[in-house]
Short mmCIF file of C-alpha atoms and ligand atoms in Angstrom, two decimals:
data_model
loop_
_atom_site.label_atom_id
_atom_site.label_comp_id
_atom_site.label_asym_id
_atom_site.label_seq_id
_atom_site.Cartn_x
_atom_site.Cartn_y
_atom_site.Cartn_z
CA MET V 236 -7.07 -1.68 39.59
CA GLY V 237 -9.01 0.53 37.32
CA PRO V 238 -9.17 0.06 33.43
CA VAL V 239 -6.57 2.77 32.82
CA ALA V 240 -4.13 1.56 35.13
CA CYS V 241 -4.57 -2.07 34.07
CA LEU V 242 -3.90 -1.10 30.23
CA LYS V 243 -1.00 0.90 31.39
CA SER V 244 0.57 -2.02 33.05
CA VAL V 245 0.09 -4.43 30.13
CA VAL V 246 1.02 -2.08 27.25
CA PRO V 247 4.67 -1.47 27.24
CA GLN V 248 5.12 2.68 27.13
CA VAL V 249 7.76 3.89 24.57
CA HIS V 250 9.35 7.08 25.64
CA THR V 251 9.00 9.54 22.82
CA HIS V 252 7.51 12.75 22.85
CA ARG V 253 4.25 11.78 21.65
CA SER V 254 3.83 8.35 23.69
CA LEU V 255 0.50 7.63 25.07
CA HIS V 256 -0.39 8.78 28.54
CA ALA V 257 -3.04 7.69 30.68
CA GLU V 258 -5.24 10.73 29.86
CA ASP V 259 -5.22 9.64 26.33
CA ILE V 260 -6.51 6.43 26.90
CA SER V 261 -10.26 7.49 27.15
CA SER V 262 -9.91 9.17 24.07
CA VAL V 263 -7.61 6.34 22.16
CA ALA V 264 -10.58 4.97 19.90
CA VAL V 265 -10.80 8.74 18.57
CA LEU V 266 -7.01 9.19 18.58
CA PRO V 267 -5.86 12.73 18.74
CA GLY V 268 -5.82 14.63 15.30
CA ALA V 269 -7.94 12.07 13.84
CA LYS V 270 -9.82 13.24 10.74
CA ASN V 271 -11.84 9.65 10.49
CA VAL V 272 -12.32 7.32 13.22
CA VAL V 273 -11.26 3.84 11.95
CA LEU V 274 -10.37 2.28 15.55
CA PRO V 275 -13.14 0.70 17.08
CA LYS V 276 -14.39 2.12 20.14
CA GLY V 277 -14.99 -1.01 22.14
CA ASP V 278 -11.63 -2.28 21.46
CA VAL V 279 -9.19 0.13 23.15
CA TYR V 280 -6.67 -2.55 24.44
CA LYS V 281 -6.16 -4.01 21.06
CA SER V 282 -5.72 -0.45 19.45
CA LEU V 283 -3.43 0.51 22.06
CA GLN V 284 -1.37 -3.00 21.73
CA LEU V 285 -1.39 -2.33 17.91
CA LEU V 286 0.28 1.03 18.15
CA GLU V 287 2.87 0.02 20.81
CA VAL V 288 3.93 -2.92 18.88
CA SER V 289 4.24 -0.57 15.94
CA LYS V 290 6.42 1.73 17.70
CA GLN V 291 8.44 -1.28 19.12
CA ILE V 292 9.13 -2.65 15.55
CA LEU V 293 10.49 0.75 14.16
CA ILE V 294 12.80 0.68 17.34
CA GLU V 295 13.94 -2.81 17.11
CA ASN V 296 14.58 -2.18 13.30
CA ASP V 297 16.29 0.85 13.73
CA ARG V 298 20.03 0.66 12.79
CA GLY V 299 21.05 4.05 13.72
CA GLY V 300 19.53 6.86 11.41
CA TYR V 301 17.93 4.27 8.98
CA THR V 302 15.40 1.40 9.44
CA ILE V 303 15.88 -2.00 7.81
CA PRO V 304 12.49 -3.45 6.31
CA ALA V 305 12.67 -6.52 8.20
CA LYS V 306 15.34 -8.35 10.42
CA GLY V 307 17.03 -11.08 8.36
CA LEU V 308 15.00 -11.04 5.21
CA TYR V 309 15.96 -7.39 4.40
CA PRO V 310 19.16 -6.15 6.75
CA TYR V 311 19.69 -3.11 4.50
CA GLN V 312 18.25 0.30 3.86
CA TRP V 313 15.49 0.00 0.94
CA ASN V 314 14.49 3.29 -0.71
CA TRP V 315 10.76 3.57 -1.00
CA ASP V 316 10.46 1.52 2.70
CA SER V 317 12.51 4.27 4.28
CA ALA V 318 10.54 7.11 2.65
CA LEU V 319 7.19 5.55 4.08
CA VAL V 320 8.79 4.45 7.31
CA ALA V 321 9.90 8.11 7.83
CA LEU V 322 6.26 8.78 7.95
CA GLY V 323 5.95 6.56 11.11
CA TRP V 324 8.71 7.85 12.83
CA ALA V 325 7.51 11.28 12.38
CA THR V 326 4.49 10.20 14.69
CA LEU V 327 7.06 9.37 17.40
CA ASP V 328 10.24 11.65 16.72
CA GLU V 329 10.44 14.30 14.00
CA GLY V 330 14.10 14.77 14.31
CA ARG V 331 14.42 10.82 13.55
CA ALA V 332 11.90 10.78 10.81
CA TRP V 333 14.18 13.72 8.82
CA GLN V 334 17.34 11.70 9.78
CA GLU V 335 15.85 8.42 7.77
CA LEU V 336 15.75 10.68 4.67
CA GLU V 337 19.00 12.12 5.45
CA LYS V 338 20.76 8.64 5.60
CA LEU V 339 18.93 7.49 2.19
CA PHE V 340 20.36 10.76 0.21
CA SER V 341 23.61 10.28 1.82
CA ALA V 342 23.78 7.34 -0.79
CA GLN V 343 22.64 9.47 -3.73
CA TRP V 344 24.88 9.26 -6.69
CA GLU V 345 26.19 12.27 -8.56
CA ASP V 346 24.40 11.55 -11.57
CA GLY V 347 21.20 12.22 -9.29
CA LEU V 348 20.30 8.31 -8.59
CA VAL V 349 18.97 7.33 -5.38
CA PRO V 350 19.73 3.78 -5.15
CA HIS V 351 17.02 1.32 -4.22
CA ILE V 352 19.22 -0.60 -1.43
CA VAL V 353 21.94 1.08 0.80
CA PHE V 354 24.32 -1.27 2.14
CA HIS V 355 25.36 0.73 5.27
CA GLN V 356 26.87 -2.20 7.14
CA PRO V 357 27.59 -5.74 5.81
CA SER V 358 25.29 -8.48 6.07
CA PRO V 359 25.42 -12.09 5.45
CA THR V 360 21.58 -12.62 5.22
CA TYR V 361 20.73 -11.05 1.99
CA PHE V 362 21.48 -11.79 -1.46
CA PRO V 363 22.47 -10.31 -3.87
CA GLY V 364 24.60 -8.02 -1.64
CA PRO V 365 27.48 -5.33 -2.28
CA GLU V 366 29.88 -7.90 -3.40
CA ILE V 367 27.57 -8.72 -6.32
CA TRP V 368 26.33 -5.25 -7.46
CA GLY V 369 29.86 -4.25 -7.16
CA SER V 370 32.69 -6.79 -7.41
CA VAL V 371 34.96 -8.71 -5.00
CA GLU V 372 37.46 -6.26 -5.76
CA GLN V 373 35.57 -3.07 -5.33
CA PRO V 374 32.23 -3.70 -3.37
CA MET V 375 29.73 -0.69 -3.75
CA GLY V 376 27.69 0.90 -1.17
CA SER V 377 24.58 0.70 -2.86
CA THR V 378 22.75 -0.99 -5.75
CA GLY V 379 22.79 0.62 -9.03
CA ILE V 380 18.86 0.85 -9.75
CA THR V 381 16.35 2.99 -8.26
CA GLN V 382 12.93 2.54 -6.59
CA PRO V 383 9.61 4.31 -6.81
CA PRO V 384 10.42 8.27 -5.61
CA VAL V 385 8.14 8.49 -2.46
CA ALA V 386 10.82 10.80 -0.82
CA ALA V 387 9.15 14.05 -1.90
CA ILE V 388 6.05 12.87 -0.91
CA THR V 389 7.17 12.41 2.55
CA VAL V 390 8.98 15.64 2.84
CA ARG V 391 5.94 17.67 2.23
CA LYS V 392 3.98 15.71 4.81
CA LEU V 393 6.63 16.12 7.27
CA TYR V 394 7.18 19.59 6.45
CA GLU V 395 3.44 20.59 6.47
CA THR V 396 2.58 18.77 9.76
CA ALA V 397 5.73 19.64 11.88
CA LEU V 398 5.64 20.76 15.26
CA ASN V 399 9.28 21.80 15.05
CA LYS V 400 8.95 24.21 12.17
CA GLU V 401 12.36 25.76 12.29
CA LEU V 402 13.90 21.90 11.94
CA ALA V 403 11.40 21.22 9.29
CA LEU V 404 12.51 24.44 7.14
CA GLN V 405 15.99 23.59 7.71
CA LYS V 406 15.74 19.96 6.63
CA LEU V 407 13.46 20.98 3.53
CA LYS V 408 16.33 23.43 2.59
CA GLU V 409 18.80 20.65 2.90
CA LEU V 410 16.79 17.96 1.04
CA PHE V 411 15.27 19.76 -1.66
CA PRO V 412 18.33 19.92 -3.93
CA LYS V 413 18.46 16.32 -3.55
CA LEU V 414 15.11 15.71 -4.39
CA LEU V 415 15.26 17.96 -7.34
CA ALA V 416 18.43 16.04 -8.69
CA TRP V 417 16.62 12.70 -8.13
CA HIS V 418 13.49 13.93 -10.06
CA ARG V 419 15.82 15.29 -12.81
CA TRP V 420 17.65 12.10 -13.31
CA PHE V 421 14.21 10.48 -13.68
CA GLN V 422 13.72 12.71 -16.76
CA SER V 423 16.93 12.54 -18.21
CA ALA V 424 18.22 8.73 -17.63
CA ARG V 425 14.62 7.10 -17.74
CA ASP V 426 12.72 9.48 -20.13
CA PRO V 427 15.49 10.21 -22.83
CA GLU V 428 12.84 9.95 -25.62
CA ASN V 429 10.79 12.54 -23.82
CA THR V 430 7.51 10.43 -23.73
CA GLY V 431 6.12 12.20 -20.43
CA LEU V 432 6.65 8.67 -18.94
CA VAL V 433 9.61 7.15 -17.12
CA ALA V 434 10.94 3.83 -17.87
CA THR V 435 11.72 1.00 -15.25
CA LEU V 436 14.83 -1.22 -16.15
CA HIS V 437 14.57 -4.01 -13.35
CA PRO V 438 11.66 -5.52 -11.88
CA TRP V 439 13.40 -4.57 -8.45
CA GLU V 440 12.95 -1.10 -9.49
CA SER V 441 9.06 -1.24 -9.65
CA GLY V 442 8.94 -2.54 -5.77
CA MET V 443 6.43 -4.79 -7.25
CA ASP V 444 9.03 -7.37 -8.14
CA ASN V 445 7.51 -10.44 -9.41
CA SER V 446 4.11 -8.79 -10.36
CA PRO V 447 2.45 -10.41 -13.31
CA ALA V 448 2.43 -7.39 -14.90
CA TRP V 449 6.01 -8.14 -15.75
CA ASP V 450 5.86 -11.77 -16.74
CA GLU V 451 5.64 -11.33 -20.64
CA ALA V 452 8.58 -8.37 -20.50
CA LEU V 453 10.83 -10.46 -18.23
CA TYR V 454 10.10 -14.00 -20.13
CA ASN V 455 11.56 -12.10 -23.01
CA VAL V 456 14.88 -11.41 -21.26
CA PRO V 457 17.23 -14.03 -22.30
CA VAL V 458 19.28 -15.83 -19.33
CA ASP V 459 22.91 -15.21 -19.59
CA GLN V 460 25.67 -17.59 -18.20
CA ILE V 461 25.63 -16.17 -14.78
CA PRO V 462 27.63 -17.18 -11.99
CA PRO V 463 26.36 -19.74 -9.76
CA TYR V 464 24.63 -18.19 -6.73
CA VAL V 465 22.41 -19.11 -3.43
CA ARG V 466 19.43 -17.32 -2.81
CA GLN V 467 18.94 -16.45 0.96
CA ASP V 468 15.30 -15.32 0.59
CA LEU V 469 14.32 -18.82 0.83
CA GLY V 470 16.04 -19.32 4.04
CA HIS V 471 13.77 -16.69 5.63
CA VAL V 472 10.44 -17.32 3.74
CA ASP V 473 8.81 -20.48 2.31
CA SER V 474 9.58 -20.67 -1.60
CA ALA V 475 5.72 -20.90 -2.24
CA MET V 476 5.59 -17.00 -1.42
CA ARG V 477 8.62 -15.91 -3.29
CA PRO V 478 9.58 -15.34 -6.84
CA LYS V 479 10.38 -18.59 -8.98
CA GLN V 480 13.83 -19.58 -10.05
CA GLU V 481 13.62 -18.45 -13.64
CA GLU V 482 12.61 -15.03 -12.33
CA TYR V 483 15.63 -15.03 -10.15
CA ASP V 484 17.83 -15.97 -12.94
CA ARG V 485 16.62 -13.09 -15.11
CA TYR V 486 16.56 -10.57 -12.16
CA LEU V 487 20.48 -11.50 -12.17
CA THR V 488 21.08 -11.53 -15.79
CA LEU V 489 19.85 -7.76 -15.74
CA LEU V 490 22.28 -7.05 -12.70
CA TYR V 491 25.20 -8.47 -14.49
CA ARG V 492 24.47 -6.60 -17.77
CA PHE V 493 24.04 -3.31 -15.76
CA ARG V 494 27.24 -3.80 -13.90
CA ALA V 495 29.02 -4.63 -17.22
CA VAL V 496 28.63 -0.90 -17.92
CA ASN V 497 29.05 0.38 -14.39
CA TYR V 498 25.30 1.35 -14.33
CA ASP V 499 25.93 4.34 -16.63
CA CYS V 500 22.64 5.69 -16.86
CA ASN V 501 23.01 7.12 -20.38
CA GLN V 502 23.20 3.53 -21.72
CA LEU V 503 21.01 1.41 -19.56
CA TYR V 504 17.92 2.67 -21.06
CA PHE V 505 19.09 1.72 -24.53
CA LEU V 506 20.51 -1.66 -23.67
CA SER V 507 18.35 -2.85 -21.01
CA PRO V 508 16.44 -6.17 -22.33
CA PHE V 509 13.67 -5.35 -19.79
CA ARG V 510 12.06 -1.86 -20.23
CA VAL V 511 8.64 -1.26 -18.94
CA THR V 512 6.23 1.75 -18.11
CA ASP V 513 5.36 0.86 -14.46
CA LEU V 514 2.33 2.32 -13.48
CA CYS V 515 3.42 2.33 -9.59
CA THR V 516 6.85 4.54 -10.10
CA ASN V 517 4.94 6.78 -12.67
CA SER V 518 2.14 7.23 -10.20
CA VAL V 519 4.37 7.94 -7.33
CA LEU V 520 6.52 10.06 -9.43
CA TYR V 521 3.88 12.08 -10.69
CA ARG V 522 2.36 12.60 -7.22
CA ALA V 523 5.76 13.37 -6.13
CA ASN V 524 6.23 15.87 -8.75
CA LEU V 525 3.01 17.53 -7.33
CA ASP V 526 4.72 17.88 -4.19
CA LEU V 527 7.88 19.01 -5.66
CA ARG V 528 6.20 21.73 -7.04
CA TRP V 529 4.51 22.75 -3.85
CA LEU V 530 7.53 22.58 -2.05
CA ALA V 531 9.63 24.70 -4.77
CA ASN V 532 6.54 27.22 -4.38
CA GLU V 533 7.13 27.31 -0.55
CA LEU V 534 10.89 27.99 -1.04
CA GLY V 535 10.30 30.75 -3.62
CA GLN V 536 11.84 28.77 -6.35
CA ASP V 537 9.70 29.85 -9.10
CA GLN V 538 11.76 28.70 -12.02
CA ILE V 539 12.11 25.25 -10.44
CA ALA V 540 8.36 25.27 -10.06
CA GLU V 541 7.74 25.86 -13.70
CA GLU V 542 10.27 23.15 -14.58
CA VAL V 543 8.28 20.52 -12.68
CA ASP V 544 5.23 21.82 -13.92
CA GLY V 545 6.60 20.97 -17.45
CA TRP V 546 7.23 17.36 -16.26
CA ILE V 547 3.63 17.15 -14.74
CA GLU V 548 2.29 18.75 -17.95
CA LYS V 549 3.86 15.96 -20.11
CA ALA V 550 2.74 12.98 -18.07
CA ARG V 551 -0.72 14.03 -17.61
CA SER V 552 -1.61 13.45 -21.46
CA ALA V 553 0.94 10.42 -21.54
CA PHE V 554 -0.94 8.68 -18.82
CA ASP V 555 -4.09 8.27 -20.78
CA SER V 556 -2.40 5.79 -23.09
CA LEU V 557 -1.96 3.37 -20.02
CA TYR V 558 -5.69 3.57 -19.47
CA ASP V 559 -7.67 0.33 -20.54
CA GLU V 560 -11.13 1.35 -20.72
CA GLU V 561 -12.53 -1.90 -21.24
CA GLY V 562 -10.62 -3.22 -18.00
CA GLY V 563 -11.75 -0.10 -16.07
CA LEU V 564 -8.30 0.46 -14.74
CA TYR V 565 -4.74 1.52 -15.99
CA LYS V 566 -2.26 -0.84 -17.00
CA SER V 567 1.44 -0.95 -17.34
CA LYS V 568 3.22 -1.16 -20.77
CA ASP V 569 6.20 -3.08 -22.00
CA GLN V 570 7.96 -0.26 -23.89
CA LEU V 571 9.94 -2.99 -26.07
CA THR V 572 7.12 -4.19 -27.56
CA GLY V 573 4.74 -1.22 -27.21
CA GLU V 574 1.73 -3.37 -25.85
CA LEU V 575 -0.13 -2.40 -22.59
CA VAL V 576 0.47 -5.66 -20.34
CA THR V 577 -2.58 -8.34 -20.05
CA ALA V 578 -2.44 -8.24 -16.10
CA LYS V 579 -4.75 -6.20 -13.94
CA THR V 580 -2.89 -5.53 -10.87
CA SER V 581 -3.26 -3.25 -7.66
CA ALA V 582 -1.20 -0.74 -9.30
CA GLY V 583 -3.88 0.08 -11.79
CA PHE V 584 -5.61 2.09 -9.13
CA LEU V 585 -2.65 4.30 -8.30
CA PRO V 586 -3.40 7.06 -10.59
CA LEU V 587 -5.96 8.16 -8.09
CA PHE V 588 -2.83 8.37 -5.56
CA ALA V 589 -1.24 10.56 -8.21
CA ARG V 590 -4.35 12.44 -8.92
CA VAL V 591 -3.82 12.12 -12.45
CA ALA V 592 -7.17 9.97 -13.24
CA SER V 593 -10.09 12.11 -14.64
CA ALA V 594 -13.35 12.08 -12.54
CA SER V 595 -14.90 9.41 -14.94
CA GLN V 596 -11.69 7.48 -15.05
CA ALA V 597 -12.00 7.52 -11.26
CA ALA V 598 -15.55 6.39 -11.18
CA ASP V 599 -14.35 3.38 -13.17
CA LEU V 600 -11.45 2.74 -11.14
CA ALA V 601 -13.76 2.87 -7.72
CA ALA V 602 -16.12 0.33 -9.44
CA THR V 603 -13.51 -2.03 -10.58
CA LEU V 604 -12.02 -1.92 -6.71
CA GLU V 605 -15.43 -2.53 -5.59
CA ARG V 606 -15.52 -5.71 -7.57
CA TRP V 607 -12.21 -6.96 -6.56
CA LEU V 608 -13.27 -6.25 -2.87
CA ASN V 609 -16.30 -8.28 -3.18
CA ARG V 610 -14.34 -11.08 -4.35
CA VAL V 611 -11.82 -11.56 -1.39
CA LYS V 612 -12.23 -11.16 2.47
CA HIS V 613 -9.42 -8.64 2.95
CA GLY V 614 -8.57 -6.09 0.20
CA ILE V 615 -6.80 -4.95 -1.79
CA PRO V 616 -5.37 -7.92 -3.68
CA SER V 617 -2.39 -7.10 -5.50
CA TYR V 618 -3.58 -8.83 -8.52
CA ASP V 619 -7.10 -9.47 -10.03
CA PRO V 620 -8.64 -11.87 -7.88
CA GLU V 621 -10.97 -12.91 -11.03
CA SER V 622 -7.71 -13.80 -12.90
CA SER V 623 -7.06 -17.62 -13.31
CA ASN V 624 -3.66 -17.53 -11.97
CA PHE V 625 -4.31 -15.30 -8.81
CA GLU V 626 -1.89 -16.70 -6.12
CA PRO V 627 -3.12 -15.33 -2.72
CA LEU V 628 0.27 -16.27 -1.19
CA ARG V 629 2.71 -15.27 -3.65
CA TYR V 630 4.86 -12.10 -3.68
CA TRP V 631 2.78 -9.53 -5.65
CA ARG V 632 0.72 -12.08 -7.40
CA GLY V 633 -2.43 -11.60 -4.99
CA PRO V 634 -1.37 -10.83 -1.57
CA VAL V 635 -2.34 -7.47 0.17
CA TRP V 636 -0.01 -4.70 1.08
CA VAL V 637 -0.74 -2.18 3.52
CA ILE V 638 1.42 0.55 2.05
CA ILE V 639 -0.58 0.07 -1.22
CA ASN V 640 -3.86 0.27 0.64
CA TRP V 641 -2.96 3.43 2.05
CA MET V 642 -2.08 5.17 -1.34
CA ILE V 643 -5.19 3.94 -2.82
CA THR V 644 -7.25 4.78 -0.04
CA ASP V 645 -5.40 8.37 -0.05
CA GLY V 646 -6.29 8.37 -3.77
CA LEU V 647 -10.12 7.64 -3.28
CA ARG V 648 -10.67 10.08 -0.76
CA ALA V 649 -9.07 12.67 -2.94
CA TYR V 650 -11.66 11.86 -5.60
CA GLY V 651 -14.59 12.02 -3.16
CA TYR V 652 -15.10 8.21 -2.61
CA GLU V 653 -15.25 8.45 1.12
CA ASP V 654 -17.22 5.31 2.02
CA LEU V 655 -14.83 3.10 -0.12
CA ALA V 656 -12.09 4.56 1.69
CA LEU V 657 -13.10 3.79 4.95
CA ARG V 658 -13.96 0.63 3.95
CA VAL V 659 -10.23 -0.31 2.98
CA GLU V 660 -9.21 1.35 6.00
CA ALA V 661 -11.53 -0.70 8.27
CA ASP V 662 -10.66 -3.77 6.51
CA THR V 663 -6.61 -3.00 6.88
CA TYR V 664 -7.03 -2.06 10.34
CA GLU V 665 -9.06 -5.56 10.89
CA LEU V 666 -6.05 -7.48 9.13
CA LEU V 667 -3.33 -5.87 11.37
CA VAL V 668 -5.33 -6.09 14.67
CA SER V 669 -6.20 -9.99 13.78
CA HIS V 670 -2.95 -11.10 12.17
CA GLY V 671 -0.40 -8.83 13.39
CA ILE V 672 2.38 -6.52 11.70
CA ASN V 673 3.61 -8.30 8.78
CA GLU V 674 4.77 -7.77 5.26
CA TYR V 675 1.94 -8.77 3.30
CA TYR V 676 -1.44 -10.77 3.94
CA ASP V 677 -3.42 -13.51 2.07
CA PRO V 678 -6.54 -11.58 0.71
CA VAL V 679 -8.61 -14.92 1.15
CA THR V 680 -7.77 -15.80 4.60
CA GLY V 681 -6.09 -12.78 6.01
CA ALA V 682 -3.20 -15.10 6.97
CA ALA V 683 -0.01 -12.95 7.76
CA ALA V 684 3.03 -13.95 5.12
CA GLY V 685 6.26 -12.72 4.43
CA GLY V 686 8.83 -10.98 6.36
CA LYS V 687 7.57 -10.40 10.33
CA LEU V 688 7.67 -7.18 12.30
CA PHE V 689 7.65 -5.33 9.23
CA SER V 690 8.92 -1.96 9.31
CA TRP V 691 6.71 -0.26 6.62
CA THR V 692 3.32 -1.94 7.74
CA ALA V 693 4.26 -0.50 11.19
CA ALA V 694 4.69 2.81 9.78
CA MET V 695 1.48 2.97 8.31
CA CYS V 696 -0.43 1.62 11.63
CA LEU V 697 1.11 4.85 13.15
CA ALA V 698 0.86 7.54 10.35
CA TRP V 699 -2.46 6.42 8.97
CA LEU V 700 -4.59 3.94 10.48
CA SER V 701 -4.33 5.68 13.82
CA LYS V 702 -5.15 9.19 12.48
CA GLY V 703 -7.27 8.54 9.42
CA ASP V 704 -4.59 10.27 7.53
CA GLY V 705 -6.10 10.10 3.96
CA ALA V 706 -6.79 13.64 2.67
CA HIS V 707 -3.67 15.27 1.54
CA SER V 708 -3.65 18.88 0.17
CA ALA V 709 -2.81 17.63 -3.46
CA ALA V 710 -6.40 18.10 -5.08
CA ALA V 711 -7.65 16.05 -7.80
CA HIS V 712 -7.75 17.75 -10.78
O1 9WN N 540 12.12 -9.09 -2.62
C1 9WN N 540 13.45 -8.63 -2.62
O2 9WN N 540 14.55 -9.17 -2.30
C2 9WN N 540 13.20 -6.87 -2.44
C3 9WN N 540 14.17 -6.47 -3.64
O3 9WN N 540 14.33 -5.22 -3.64
O4 9WN N 540 11.87 -6.39 -2.69
C4 9WN N 540 10.97 -6.44 -1.75
O5 9WN N 540 11.38 -6.03 -0.49
C5 9WN N 540 11.89 -4.60 -0.52
C6 9WN N 540 12.16 -4.28 0.93
O6 9WN N 540 10.90 -4.55 1.86
C7 9WN N 540 10.51 -3.86 -1.05
O7 9WN N 540 10.85 -2.49 -1.12
C8 9WN N 540 10.08 -4.25 -2.45
O8 9WN N 540 8.96 -3.52 -2.60
C9 9WN N 540 9.79 -6.03 -2.04
O9 9WN N 540 9.26 -6.08 -3.36
#
């Protein structure tokens, strides 16, 4: 049996329009369309296996038009997970990629909010589910908070790279007003004082739930008399890797306070005892606004492009207030105290992804990142590895997230830091090959942690690591 036939018999083939065929195998180390070669040439089998496992994960986690992040641990549709997972689907089946976004936007609220979780089907394995977000009498179909708005970035990518142009234009036309309504909601509900940057009212909204960036602001939230509850996450993942009870009590306190006013977006900003300017949300939103403006131009919607331009301009100058020159990176801010947070986290590099950093800020960020990378075996740690309370295995307090590596790499490349981008890419690839497709990884040992067979990690393998898909059209300013 020749090597090609042998590989074909070991690697399960998934029947999609871009499945690997025998004739692809000789070129797999330099995958079709690759801009940068990140897959080691001598290791074709591992590369192939990684791709096929990634496809299988998406297929296994597909619940009919939407993808759950991981079985058991996260049994519903999550907002930014889905937008990132759609990039993975696009490499297998463009129609399915568009469907992922359609399902997400099917839960959009009248005021424009796109919820952080959509409860399409009941599940006993996650807390807090619909009965907590709503009430026993009136369960809700979603949570009443949001997450970093990746969707417009995905829509542009899907549209620009589409093979089926007709479908892409149709889907763009359908999704555009919904994206616009969500981005307008960010302006009105989360920046009612017109500062240029939006507020995040719950750590779950930031996507980096128990990042040390929230410690001070979260511990200022008084714990209310909340109904007793049983956490489900600890049944799936070791408690040493998850948020602590004191943090969960505050997550729940915020939830019940928001629920008490029926998640009224006109009130939440003013009543929430937790209100921060989150770098992740603002960087993703900034980038998403660049892409929304591009999409508006594409559709000939000049007035809307101008409106979005206004948001971009305001945010650009406001971003400078988050730059910590001494620390060599950006920091989130506690809006209620007016102070920049002390923690240096991986979100501090995301203004590169946004393209909002200046050339000299980008140079500082690259230098800081290099220092961080030299301190760990596998980058990028979610928290400064030089910090005394760095925890390589606890949620967002040290571990590596592949989606964040993708965003930062994309930014590095846009600013011309190609070598650093390649270093992170190669490192990420090595992590996945050696430790599998998990939720996150220990930056010191590389050990996989959190949920297993994780959708957005699989999607990044398909959409990024197999293609070297870093350079995107939005140029650094
Ligand atoms: O910990 C949790 O229960 C949930 C709460 O939303 O959050 C984690 O999982 C989500 C699904 O993957 C991600 O979207 C978040 O970024 C991540 O922090």
